[in-house]
Coordinates of C-alpha atoms in Angstrom, one line a residue:
M1 CA -9.3 19.8 -20.8
Y2 CA -6.8 19.0 -18.0
N3 CA -5.5 22.1 -16.3
T4 CA -3.3 20.6 -13.6
I5 CA -2.2 16.8 -13.5
L6 CA -0.5 14.8 -10.6
V7 CA 1.6 12.1 -11.3
P8 CA 2.5 10.5 -7.8
H9 CA 6.3 9.5 -8.9
G10 CA 8.3 6.9 -6.9
G11 CA 11.9 7.5 -9.0
A12 CA 11.6 3.8 -10.5
P13 CA 10.6 3.0 -14.4
A14 CA 6.6 2.3 -14.5
E15 CA 6.1 5.9 -13.0
D16 CA 8.1 7.4 -15.7
E17 CA 5.5 5.3 -17.9
A18 CA 3.2 7.4 -16.0
L19 CA 5.1 10.6 -16.8
K20 CA 5.1 9.8 -20.9
H21 CA 1.6 9.3 -20.2
A22 CA 1.0 12.5 -18.5
F23 CA 2.6 14.4 -21.4
Y24 CA -0.2 12.9 -23.9
A25 CA -2.8 14.2 -21.4
A26 CA -1.5 17.7 -20.9
R27 CA -1.7 20.8 -23.5
D28 CA 0.2 23.7 -23.8
S29 CA -1.0 25.3 -20.6
S30 CA -1.6 22.4 -18.4
R31 CA 1.0 21.7 -15.7
I32 CA 1.9 18.7 -14.3
I33 CA 2.7 18.3 -10.5
I34 CA 5.4 15.5 -9.9
L35 CA 4.8 14.6 -6.3
H36 CA 7.1 12.1 -4.5
I37 CA 6.0 11.1 -1.3
V38 CA 9.0 9.3 1.1
E39 CA 7.6 6.6 3.9
A40 CA 9.0 8.0 6.6
L41 CA 11.1 5.7 8.8
S42 CA 9.1 4.3 11.9
H43 CA 9.9 5.2 15.6
P44 CA 10.5 2.3 17.1
P45 CA 9.6 1.0 21.0
T46 CA 12.0 3.6 23.2
F47 CA 10.9 2.3 26.4
A48 CA 14.0 0.8 27.1
L49 CA 16.3 4.2 25.9
S50 CA 16.8 6.9 28.4
S51 CA 15.2 10.2 28.1
S52 CA 18.4 11.6 26.5
E53 CA 19.4 8.5 24.4
R54 CA 15.5 8.1 23.0
T55 CA 15.9 11.7 22.4
S56 CA 18.4 11.2 20.1
L57 CA 17.4 8.1 18.6
L58 CA 14.3 10.2 16.9
K59 CA 16.6 13.1 15.8
K60 CA 18.5 10.7 14.0
I61 CA 16.0 9.1 12.2
D62 CA 14.3 12.6 11.7
E63 CA 17.9 13.9 10.0
V64 CA 17.7 10.4 7.8
N65 CA 13.9 10.6 6.9
E66 CA 14.9 14.8 5.7
E67 CA 18.2 13.8 4.0
T68 CA 16.1 10.9 1.8
R69 CA 13.2 13.8 1.1
Q70 CA 16.0 16.1 -0.2
G71 CA 18.1 13.6 -2.3
M72 CA 14.7 12.9 -3.8
E73 CA 13.9 16.1 -4.5
K74 CA 17.6 16.7 -6.5
M75 CA 16.1 13.2 -8.4
M76 CA 12.8 14.5 -8.8
E77 CA 14.4 17.4 -11.1
K78 CA 15.4 15.2 -14.1
Y79 CA 11.7 15.0 -14.6
A80 CA 10.6 18.3 -14.1
Q81 CA 13.3 19.3 -16.8
Q82 CA 11.7 16.8 -19.1
C83 CA 9.0 18.7 -18.5
K84 CA 10.4 21.8 -19.4
E85 CA 11.6 20.0 -22.7
N86 CA 7.9 18.9 -23.3
N87 CA 7.1 22.6 -23.5
L88 CA 5.3 21.8 -20.4
K89 CA 5.1 24.0 -16.7
S90 CA 5.5 21.7 -13.9
K91 CA 6.4 21.5 -9.7
I92 CA 8.0 19.4 -7.9
Q93 CA 6.7 18.2 -4.4
V94 CA 8.9 16.1 -2.2
V95 CA 6.8 15.0 1.0
I96 CA 7.3 12.4 4.3
G97 CA 4.0 10.7 5.1
D98 CA 1.4 8.7 3.9
A99 CA 1.1 8.1 0.2
S100 CA -2.3 8.0 -0.2
E101 CA -3.3 10.9 2.3
I102 CA -0.8 13.0 0.5
I103 CA -1.7 12.3 -3.0
L104 CA -5.6 13.2 -2.1
D105 CA -5.0 16.4 0.2
T106 CA -2.4 17.3 -2.8
V107 CA -5.5 16.9 -5.4
E108 CA -7.6 18.9 -2.9
K109 CA -5.0 21.7 -2.6
E110 CA -3.9 21.9 -6.3
K111 CA -7.2 21.3 -7.8
V112 CA -6.2 18.4 -10.0
D113 CA -7.8 17.3 -12.9
L114 CA -6.1 14.2 -13.8
I115 CA -4.1 11.7 -11.8
V116 CA -1.9 9.8 -13.9
M117 CA 0.2 6.8 -11.7
S118 CA 1.6 3.3 -12.2
K119 CA -0.2 0.3 -10.6
R120 CA 2.4 -1.2 -8.2
R121 CA 0.6 -4.5 -6.7
K122 CA 1.3 -7.4 -9.2
L123 CA -1.0 -10.7 -8.2
K124 CA -1.5 -13.8 -10.2
G125 CA -5.4 -14.8 -11.0
I126 CA -8.5 -13.7 -10.0
K127 CA -6.6 -11.6 -7.4
K128 CA -5.3 -9.8 -10.1
L129 CA -9.0 -9.0 -11.4
L130 CA -10.0 -8.2 -8.3
S131 CA -7.5 -6.0 -6.8
L132 CA -5.3 -3.0 -6.3
G133 CA -2.9 -1.9 -4.7
S134 CA -3.4 -0.1 -1.2
V135 CA -2.8 2.9 -2.5
S136 CA -4.3 2.8 -5.7
R137 CA -7.6 1.4 -4.4
K138 CA -7.3 4.3 -1.7
I139 CA -6.9 7.4 -4.5
V140 CA -9.7 5.5 -7.2
E141 CA -12.4 5.3 -4.5
N142 CA -11.5 8.5 -2.6
T143 CA -10.8 11.4 -5.6
S144 CA -13.5 12.8 -7.5
C145 CA -11.0 13.6 -10.8
P146 CA -10.2 11.1 -12.9
V147 CA -7.6 8.2 -12.5
L148 CA -5.1 7.0 -14.8
L149 CA -3.9 3.9 -14.2
I150 CA -0.8 2.9 -16.0
D151 CA 0.7 -0.7 -15.6
A152 CA 3.9 -0.5 -17.1
E153 CA 4.4 -4.1 -17.6
N154 CA 1.7 -4.6 -19.4
K155 CA 2.2 -1.5 -21.6

């Protein structure tokens, strides 16, 4: 039923639970895309810096962002190995940017049939009933494929 399953994974136990659910939804011919999004360090105001100081600072920030991306890519390899152990094809993507935009772009480009993701927002009372986290909400509202939201705390 599902040929391509997208699992946005932040490296936390809640996302491990989402990956397990993706295993259950997958069949032998399915492919699981494990997507990690590195939220880029933002560039601080640099109006008080000289041109060379500004260039140097921005270069260092970009280097840190890339080092973080590469480190997470290595970490995501263990999840690809879990897919392999479950006889499933997988693909790892580690991208720097805005989570909801990248997830939605990936859904379109990769022709994703199902998104399995954990929800992160932990609200109490009526807000809990009415609200999803900003990324979860954007994905549910803007994608045409099914979305399975996993609440790892209430599994």
